[in-house]
XYZ file of C-alpha atoms in Angstrom:
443
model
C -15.790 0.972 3.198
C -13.791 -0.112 0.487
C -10.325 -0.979 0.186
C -9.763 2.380 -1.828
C -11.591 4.550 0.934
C -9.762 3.209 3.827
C -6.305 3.821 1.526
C -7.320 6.718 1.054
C -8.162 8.050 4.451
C -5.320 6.243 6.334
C -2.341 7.460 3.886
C -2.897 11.002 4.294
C -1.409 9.896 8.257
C 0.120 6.790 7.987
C 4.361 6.825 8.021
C 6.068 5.844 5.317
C 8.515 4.022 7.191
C 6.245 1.672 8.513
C 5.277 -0.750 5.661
C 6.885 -2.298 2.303
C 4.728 -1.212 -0.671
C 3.189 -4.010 -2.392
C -0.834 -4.359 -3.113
C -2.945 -1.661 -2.318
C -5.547 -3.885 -0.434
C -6.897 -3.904 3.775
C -7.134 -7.220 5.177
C -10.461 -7.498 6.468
C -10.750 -11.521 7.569
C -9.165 -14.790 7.192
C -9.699 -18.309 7.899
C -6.613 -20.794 7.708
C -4.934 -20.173 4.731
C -7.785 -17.864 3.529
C -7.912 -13.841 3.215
C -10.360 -11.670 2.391
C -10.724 -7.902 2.005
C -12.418 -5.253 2.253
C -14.080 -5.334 -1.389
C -14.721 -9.294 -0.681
C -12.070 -10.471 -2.717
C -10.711 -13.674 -1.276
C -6.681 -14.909 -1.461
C -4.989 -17.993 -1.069
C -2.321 -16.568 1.890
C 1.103 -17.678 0.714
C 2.719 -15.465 3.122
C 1.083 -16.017 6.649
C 1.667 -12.703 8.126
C 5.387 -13.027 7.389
C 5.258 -16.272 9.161
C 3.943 -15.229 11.772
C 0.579 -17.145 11.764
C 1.923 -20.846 11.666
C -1.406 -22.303 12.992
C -3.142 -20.139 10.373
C -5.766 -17.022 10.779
C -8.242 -17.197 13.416
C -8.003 -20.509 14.360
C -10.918 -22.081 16.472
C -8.753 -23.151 19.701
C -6.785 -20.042 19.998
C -9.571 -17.536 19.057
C -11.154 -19.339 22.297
C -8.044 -19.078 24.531
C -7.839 -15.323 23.922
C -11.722 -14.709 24.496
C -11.822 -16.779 27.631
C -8.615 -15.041 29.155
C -10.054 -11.225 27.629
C -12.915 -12.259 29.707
C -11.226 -12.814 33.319
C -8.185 -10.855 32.975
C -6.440 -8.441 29.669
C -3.208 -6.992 30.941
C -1.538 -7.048 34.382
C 2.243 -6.799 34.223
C 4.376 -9.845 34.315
C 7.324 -7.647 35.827
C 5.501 -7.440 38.708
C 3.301 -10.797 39.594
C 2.768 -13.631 37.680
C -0.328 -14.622 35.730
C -1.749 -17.879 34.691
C -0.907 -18.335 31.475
C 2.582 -17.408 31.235
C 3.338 -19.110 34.363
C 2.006 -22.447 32.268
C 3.700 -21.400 29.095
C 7.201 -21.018 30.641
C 7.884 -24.950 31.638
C 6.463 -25.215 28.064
C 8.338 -23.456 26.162
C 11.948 -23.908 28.469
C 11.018 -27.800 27.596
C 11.026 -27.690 23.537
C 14.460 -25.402 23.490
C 16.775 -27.100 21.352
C 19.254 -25.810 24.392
C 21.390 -29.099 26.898
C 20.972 -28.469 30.534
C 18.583 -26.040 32.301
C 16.948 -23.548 30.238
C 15.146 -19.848 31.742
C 13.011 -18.094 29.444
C 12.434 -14.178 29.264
C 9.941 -12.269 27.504
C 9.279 -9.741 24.965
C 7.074 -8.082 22.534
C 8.611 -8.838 19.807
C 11.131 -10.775 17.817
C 13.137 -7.731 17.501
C 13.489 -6.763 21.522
C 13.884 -10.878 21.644
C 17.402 -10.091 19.608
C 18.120 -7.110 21.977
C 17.837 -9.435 24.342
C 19.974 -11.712 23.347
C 22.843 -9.154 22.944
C 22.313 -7.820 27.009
C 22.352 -11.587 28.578
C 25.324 -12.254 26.450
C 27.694 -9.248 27.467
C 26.048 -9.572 30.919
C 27.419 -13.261 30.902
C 30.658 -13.190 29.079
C 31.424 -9.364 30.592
C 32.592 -8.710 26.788
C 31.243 -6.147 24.200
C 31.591 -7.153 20.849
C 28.658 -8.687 18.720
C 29.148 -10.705 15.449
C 26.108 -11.191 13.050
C 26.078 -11.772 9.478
C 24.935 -10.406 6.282
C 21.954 -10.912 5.149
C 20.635 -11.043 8.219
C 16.972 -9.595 9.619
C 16.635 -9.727 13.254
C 14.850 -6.547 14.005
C 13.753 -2.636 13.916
C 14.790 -1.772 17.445
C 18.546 -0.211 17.741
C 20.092 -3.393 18.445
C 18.572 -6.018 15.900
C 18.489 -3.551 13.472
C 22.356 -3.137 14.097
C 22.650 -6.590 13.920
C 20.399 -6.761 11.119
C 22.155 -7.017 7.148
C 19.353 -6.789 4.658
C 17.932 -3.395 3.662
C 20.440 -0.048 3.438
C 17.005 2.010 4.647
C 17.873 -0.259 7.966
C 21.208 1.769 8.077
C 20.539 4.943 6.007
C 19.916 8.084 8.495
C 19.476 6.644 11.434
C 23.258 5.854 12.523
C 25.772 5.828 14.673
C 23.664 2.004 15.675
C 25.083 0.209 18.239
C 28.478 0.111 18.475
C 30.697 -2.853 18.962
C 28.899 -5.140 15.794
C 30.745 -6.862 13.188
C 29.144 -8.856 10.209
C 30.500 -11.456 8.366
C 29.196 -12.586 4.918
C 26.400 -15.205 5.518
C 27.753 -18.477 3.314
C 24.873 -17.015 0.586
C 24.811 -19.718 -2.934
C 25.834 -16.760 -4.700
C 29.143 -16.118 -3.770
C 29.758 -20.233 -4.570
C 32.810 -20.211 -6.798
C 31.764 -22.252 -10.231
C 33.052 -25.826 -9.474
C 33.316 -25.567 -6.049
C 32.329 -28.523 -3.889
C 30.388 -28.345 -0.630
C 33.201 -28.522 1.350
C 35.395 -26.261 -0.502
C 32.871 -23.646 -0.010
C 32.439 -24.297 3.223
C 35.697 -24.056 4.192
C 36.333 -20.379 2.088
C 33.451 -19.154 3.490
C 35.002 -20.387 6.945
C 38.419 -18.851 6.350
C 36.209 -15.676 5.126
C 34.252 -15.792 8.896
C 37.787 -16.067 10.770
C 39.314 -12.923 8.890
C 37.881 -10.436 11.431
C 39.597 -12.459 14.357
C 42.157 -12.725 12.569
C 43.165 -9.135 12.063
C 41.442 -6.917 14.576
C 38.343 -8.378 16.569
C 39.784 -10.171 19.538
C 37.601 -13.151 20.001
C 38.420 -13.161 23.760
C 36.660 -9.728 23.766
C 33.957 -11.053 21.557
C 30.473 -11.536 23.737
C 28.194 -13.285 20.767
C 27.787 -14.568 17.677
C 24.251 -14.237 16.005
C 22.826 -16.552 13.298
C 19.742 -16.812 11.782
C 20.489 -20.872 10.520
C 18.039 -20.429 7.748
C 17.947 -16.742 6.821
C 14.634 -15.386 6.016
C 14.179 -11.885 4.305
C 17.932 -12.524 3.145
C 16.557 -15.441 1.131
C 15.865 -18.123 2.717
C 19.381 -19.779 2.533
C 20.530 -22.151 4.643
C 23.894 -22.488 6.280
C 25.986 -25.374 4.812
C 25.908 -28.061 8.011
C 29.920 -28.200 7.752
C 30.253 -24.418 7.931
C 27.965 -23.614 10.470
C 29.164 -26.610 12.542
C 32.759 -24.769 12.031
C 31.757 -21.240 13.498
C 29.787 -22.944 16.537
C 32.954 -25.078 17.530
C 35.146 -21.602 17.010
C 32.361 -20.061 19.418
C 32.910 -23.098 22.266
C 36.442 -22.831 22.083
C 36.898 -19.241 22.487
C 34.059 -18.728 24.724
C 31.546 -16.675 22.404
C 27.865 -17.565 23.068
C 26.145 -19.060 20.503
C 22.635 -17.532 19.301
C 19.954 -18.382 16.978
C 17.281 -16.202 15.551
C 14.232 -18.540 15.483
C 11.900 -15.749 14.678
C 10.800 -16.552 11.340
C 12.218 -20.186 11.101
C 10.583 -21.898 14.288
C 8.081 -23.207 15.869
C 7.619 -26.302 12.765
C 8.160 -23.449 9.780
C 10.984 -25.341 8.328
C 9.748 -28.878 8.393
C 11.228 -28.960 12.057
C 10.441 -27.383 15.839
C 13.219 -25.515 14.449
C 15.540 -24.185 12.080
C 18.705 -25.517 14.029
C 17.147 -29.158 14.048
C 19.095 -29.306 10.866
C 22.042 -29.061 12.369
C 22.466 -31.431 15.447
C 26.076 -30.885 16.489
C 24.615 -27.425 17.293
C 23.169 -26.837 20.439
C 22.925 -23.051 20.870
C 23.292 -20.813 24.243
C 20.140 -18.835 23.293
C 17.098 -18.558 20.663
C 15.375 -15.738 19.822
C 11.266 -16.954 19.563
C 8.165 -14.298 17.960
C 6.201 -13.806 15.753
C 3.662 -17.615 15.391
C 4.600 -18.193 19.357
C 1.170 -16.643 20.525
C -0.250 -16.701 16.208
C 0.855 -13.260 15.520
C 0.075 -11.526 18.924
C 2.660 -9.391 20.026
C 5.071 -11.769 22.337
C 8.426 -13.131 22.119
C 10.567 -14.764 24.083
C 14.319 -15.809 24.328
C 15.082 -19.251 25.269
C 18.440 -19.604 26.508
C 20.716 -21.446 29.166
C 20.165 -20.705 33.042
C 23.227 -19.565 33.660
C 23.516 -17.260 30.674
C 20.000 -15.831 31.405
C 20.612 -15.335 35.647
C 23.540 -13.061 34.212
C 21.341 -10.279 34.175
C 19.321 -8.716 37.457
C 15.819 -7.522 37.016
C 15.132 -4.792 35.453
C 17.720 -5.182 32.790
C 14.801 -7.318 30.681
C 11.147 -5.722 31.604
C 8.467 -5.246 29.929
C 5.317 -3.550 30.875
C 3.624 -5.785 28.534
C 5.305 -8.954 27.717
C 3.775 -12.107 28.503
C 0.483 -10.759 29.332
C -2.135 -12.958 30.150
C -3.909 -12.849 26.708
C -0.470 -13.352 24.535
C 0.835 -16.127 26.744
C -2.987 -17.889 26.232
C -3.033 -17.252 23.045
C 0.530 -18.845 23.315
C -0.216 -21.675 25.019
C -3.679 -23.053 23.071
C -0.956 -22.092 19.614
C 1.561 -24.770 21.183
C -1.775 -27.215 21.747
C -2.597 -26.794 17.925
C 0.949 -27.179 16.525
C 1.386 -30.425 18.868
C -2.196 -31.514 18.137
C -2.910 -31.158 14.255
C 1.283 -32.317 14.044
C 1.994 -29.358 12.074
C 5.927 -30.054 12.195
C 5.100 -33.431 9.980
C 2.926 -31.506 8.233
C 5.009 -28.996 7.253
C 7.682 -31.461 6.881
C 5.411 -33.064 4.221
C 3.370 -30.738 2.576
C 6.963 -28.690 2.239
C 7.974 -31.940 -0.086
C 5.053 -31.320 -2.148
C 6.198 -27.658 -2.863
C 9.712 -28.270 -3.302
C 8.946 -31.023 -6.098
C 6.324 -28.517 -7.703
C 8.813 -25.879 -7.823
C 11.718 -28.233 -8.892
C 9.138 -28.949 -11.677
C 8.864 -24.989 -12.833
C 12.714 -24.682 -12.726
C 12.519 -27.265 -15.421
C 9.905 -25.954 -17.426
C 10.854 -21.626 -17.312
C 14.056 -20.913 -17.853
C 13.464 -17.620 -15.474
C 13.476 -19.972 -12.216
C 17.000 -20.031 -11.038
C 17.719 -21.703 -7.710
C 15.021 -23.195 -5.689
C 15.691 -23.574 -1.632
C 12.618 -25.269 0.239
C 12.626 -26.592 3.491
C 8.860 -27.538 4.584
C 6.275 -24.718 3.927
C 8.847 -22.389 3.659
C 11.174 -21.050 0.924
C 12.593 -18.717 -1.697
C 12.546 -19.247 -5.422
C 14.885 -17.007 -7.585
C 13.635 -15.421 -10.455
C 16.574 -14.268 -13.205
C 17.177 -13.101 -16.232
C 17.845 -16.188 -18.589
C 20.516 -14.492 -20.896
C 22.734 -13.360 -17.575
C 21.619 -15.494 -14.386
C 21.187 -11.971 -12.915
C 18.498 -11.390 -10.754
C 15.326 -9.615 -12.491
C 13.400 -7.641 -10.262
C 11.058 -6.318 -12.736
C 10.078 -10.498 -13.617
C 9.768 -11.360 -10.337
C 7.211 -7.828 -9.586
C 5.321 -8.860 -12.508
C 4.799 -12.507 -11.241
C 3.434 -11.378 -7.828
C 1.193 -8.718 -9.167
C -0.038 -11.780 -11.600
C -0.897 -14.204 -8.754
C -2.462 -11.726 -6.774
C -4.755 -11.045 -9.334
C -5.248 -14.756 -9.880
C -6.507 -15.248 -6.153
C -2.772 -15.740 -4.289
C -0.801 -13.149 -1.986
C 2.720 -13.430 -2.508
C 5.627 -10.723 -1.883
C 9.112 -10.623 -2.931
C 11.996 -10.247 -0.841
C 15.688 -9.155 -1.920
C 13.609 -7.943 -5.148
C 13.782 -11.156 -7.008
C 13.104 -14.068 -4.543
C 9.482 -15.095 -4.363
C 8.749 -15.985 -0.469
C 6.601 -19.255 0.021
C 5.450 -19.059 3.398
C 1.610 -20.246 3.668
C 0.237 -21.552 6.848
C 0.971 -24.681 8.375
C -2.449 -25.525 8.361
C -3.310 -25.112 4.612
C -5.551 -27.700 3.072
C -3.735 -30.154 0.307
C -6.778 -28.701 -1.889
C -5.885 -24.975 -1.262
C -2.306 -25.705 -1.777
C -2.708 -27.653 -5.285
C -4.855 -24.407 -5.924
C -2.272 -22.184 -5.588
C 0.153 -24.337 -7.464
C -1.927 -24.112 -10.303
C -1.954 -20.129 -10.243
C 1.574 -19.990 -9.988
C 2.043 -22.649 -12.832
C -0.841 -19.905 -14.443
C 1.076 -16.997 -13.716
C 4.776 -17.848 -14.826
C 3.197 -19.305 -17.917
C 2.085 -15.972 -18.911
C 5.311 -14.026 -17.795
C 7.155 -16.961 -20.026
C 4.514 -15.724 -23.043
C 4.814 -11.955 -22.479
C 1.266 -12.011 -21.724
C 2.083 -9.324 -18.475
C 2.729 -5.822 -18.720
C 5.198 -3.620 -16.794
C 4.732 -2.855 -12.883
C 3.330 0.274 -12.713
C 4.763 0.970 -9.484
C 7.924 0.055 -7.393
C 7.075 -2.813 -5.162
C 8.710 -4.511 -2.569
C 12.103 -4.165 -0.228
């Protein structure tokens, strides 16, 4: 069937909740950093499953771990006994957590129950309800991440009263920089700006955890200024708060590091939340976090019928084997170098680049309107719909921000490749050479 006739067929059921319009296209297959569809039309993947395929689609050694374990044993519960696999990936994983002393790891499905998580073993351990996060912030669909979450008003609209007891700050975001501001003057406003809440009517000795994501994602893949977020994790130590990192889309070698708060190493958080490339896009997560923090909570305050299943925590372990083997942290490390002096060379050439924030294969690039500086949706539509049409999958996020996410395993040819149809493309939005958006696209 075509791409049209499976639309077609699967609309007439399909919620609308459930997926961000973009290109009316089915995934059919893909190979590293290649996709193809249903009408045989192939893509560079710029996007890898919103980062959740790090090691790239269908790789050899973990298409192998999941057919060898699919053959012995699918699904028994991990809440009950033990299998295999996870009981090998656990020592793993508790061993690369950017966490000092003894580390326990628990479970999940997905990066968004990882967050939930993460809010239970910290008012388990603290015995103290309130829950700071920041705008900006995606950590999640279920009640609590999307509570904590600050990105999208259809994560709020109808669906409220969320979880009560969560306060957001304003993420330090390069747009709210005051013109002539230095690093540390911003820093430190921003700082003041985080303390306000304490300040006025959220005790911080009645405050159980505060919730970063160090390099937002879907906000716009900003990262914290090392002298602010150094600030709010010393204000967390000395008032007892517990210290959390969303590592769902940042980790595991996405940002040129094992993870996102390897930028930062005065930092050494309480808890990370892990998903999405931990098992290459099967459903498991898992939160990394101190022992004592994690023993906080009694069984079954965390289960799962179906986290860390034999096949996921495989499929885990032979994904840690290819990021270790292939050295896909240097990799991204340096093919993110390549991207971030390719795109430094567009901001110089189109005027409609604004800001540029790369850190290894991994970024946003701000498309604006020249005249104002303002962000220009309908520019940044028409360049995605372009490089799809030139052989690239790209999406937006906040509107305007392309998101440069390909897999870690992308070949330096592919990569050039798509280089030259996004040179192609923004060349041709620069000429008025493409039309309007016919539809509304992105979030």
């Amino acid at each position: 069937m075509s791409n049209k006739e499976i639309l077609e067929s699967e609309q007439q059921y399909y919620a609308q909740a459930d997926r961000i319009k973009y290109f009316d296209i089915v995934i059919k297959s893909g190979k590293g950093a290649i996709l193809t569809d249903e009408d045989d039309h192939q893509y560079i993947d710029l996007l890898s499953s919103a980062s959740a395929t790090n090691t790239g689609h269908s790789h050899p050694h973990v298409v192998k771990a999941i057919q060898d374990q699919a053959a012995k044993l699918i699904q028994y519960t991990p809440a009950y006994f033990a299998n295999e696999p996870e009981a090998k990936l656990t020592p793993r994983l508790a061993k690369l957590a950017p966490i000092e002393g003894d580390v326990r790891v628990a479970y999940g499905n997905s990066g968004s129950d990882a967050n939930d998580a993460i809010i239970k073993f910290a008012r388990a351990y603290t015995k103290r309800q309130y829950i700071v996060s920041f705008t900006g912030a995606y950590h999640g669909s279920t009640y609590g991440s999307i509570s904590t979450s600050g990105v999208s008003l259809n994560m709020t609209r109808k669906i409220g009263p969320l979880l009560p007891g969560v306060v957001k700050v304003p993420f330090p975001s390069p747009w709210y920089r005051l013109k002539g501001e230095t690093d540390d003057e911003f820093s430190d406003r921003m700082f003041e700006a985080f303390k306000l809440p304490f300040e006025t009517y959220l005790p911080a000795d009645e405050t159980a955890l505060i919730e970063i994501e160090a390099i937002q994602g879907d906000g716009g893949f900003l990262k914290a200024p090392e002298r602010y977020l150094n600030k709010v994790y010393d204000f967390a130590k000395e008032n007892g708060i517990m210290f959390a990192v969303d590592e769902v889309n940042q980790g595991l070698g996405r940002s040129g590091t094992m993870w996102s708060i390897d930028h930062f190493p005065h930092i050494h958080p309480d808890m990370i939340a892990v998903g999405k490339s931990i098992a290459s896009g099967l459903p498991l997560s898992a939160v990394l976090g101190r022992a004592e923090v994690m023993d906080a909570l009694a069984a079954p305050g965390n289960v799962y019928t179906t986290a860390g299943n034999p096949v996921t925590t495989a499929s885990a372990n032979a994904t840690l084997d290819v990021i270790e083997s292939e050295n896909l942290v240097a990799r991204s490390a340096k093919l993110g170098a390549q991207a971030k002096e390719f795109f430094a060379k567009m901001k110089g050439k189109f005027n409609f680049i604004g800001d540029v924030r790369i850190f290894g294969l991994n970024g946003g690039i701000d498309i604006v309107d020249p005249e104002t500086g303002k962000a220009d949706n309908q520019a940044a539509t028409k360049l995605i719909t372009r490089i799809f049409e030139l052989g690239a999958l790209m999406i937006t996020v906040r509107g305007n921000i392309l998101r440069f996410q390909p897999p870690l395993v992308i070949k330096e040819a592919e990569l050039q490749q798509a280089f030259q149809i996004l040179e192609q493309a923004m060349q041709e939005l620069n000429d008025g050479k493409i039309a309007d958006p016919t539809t509304k696209m992105g979030w």
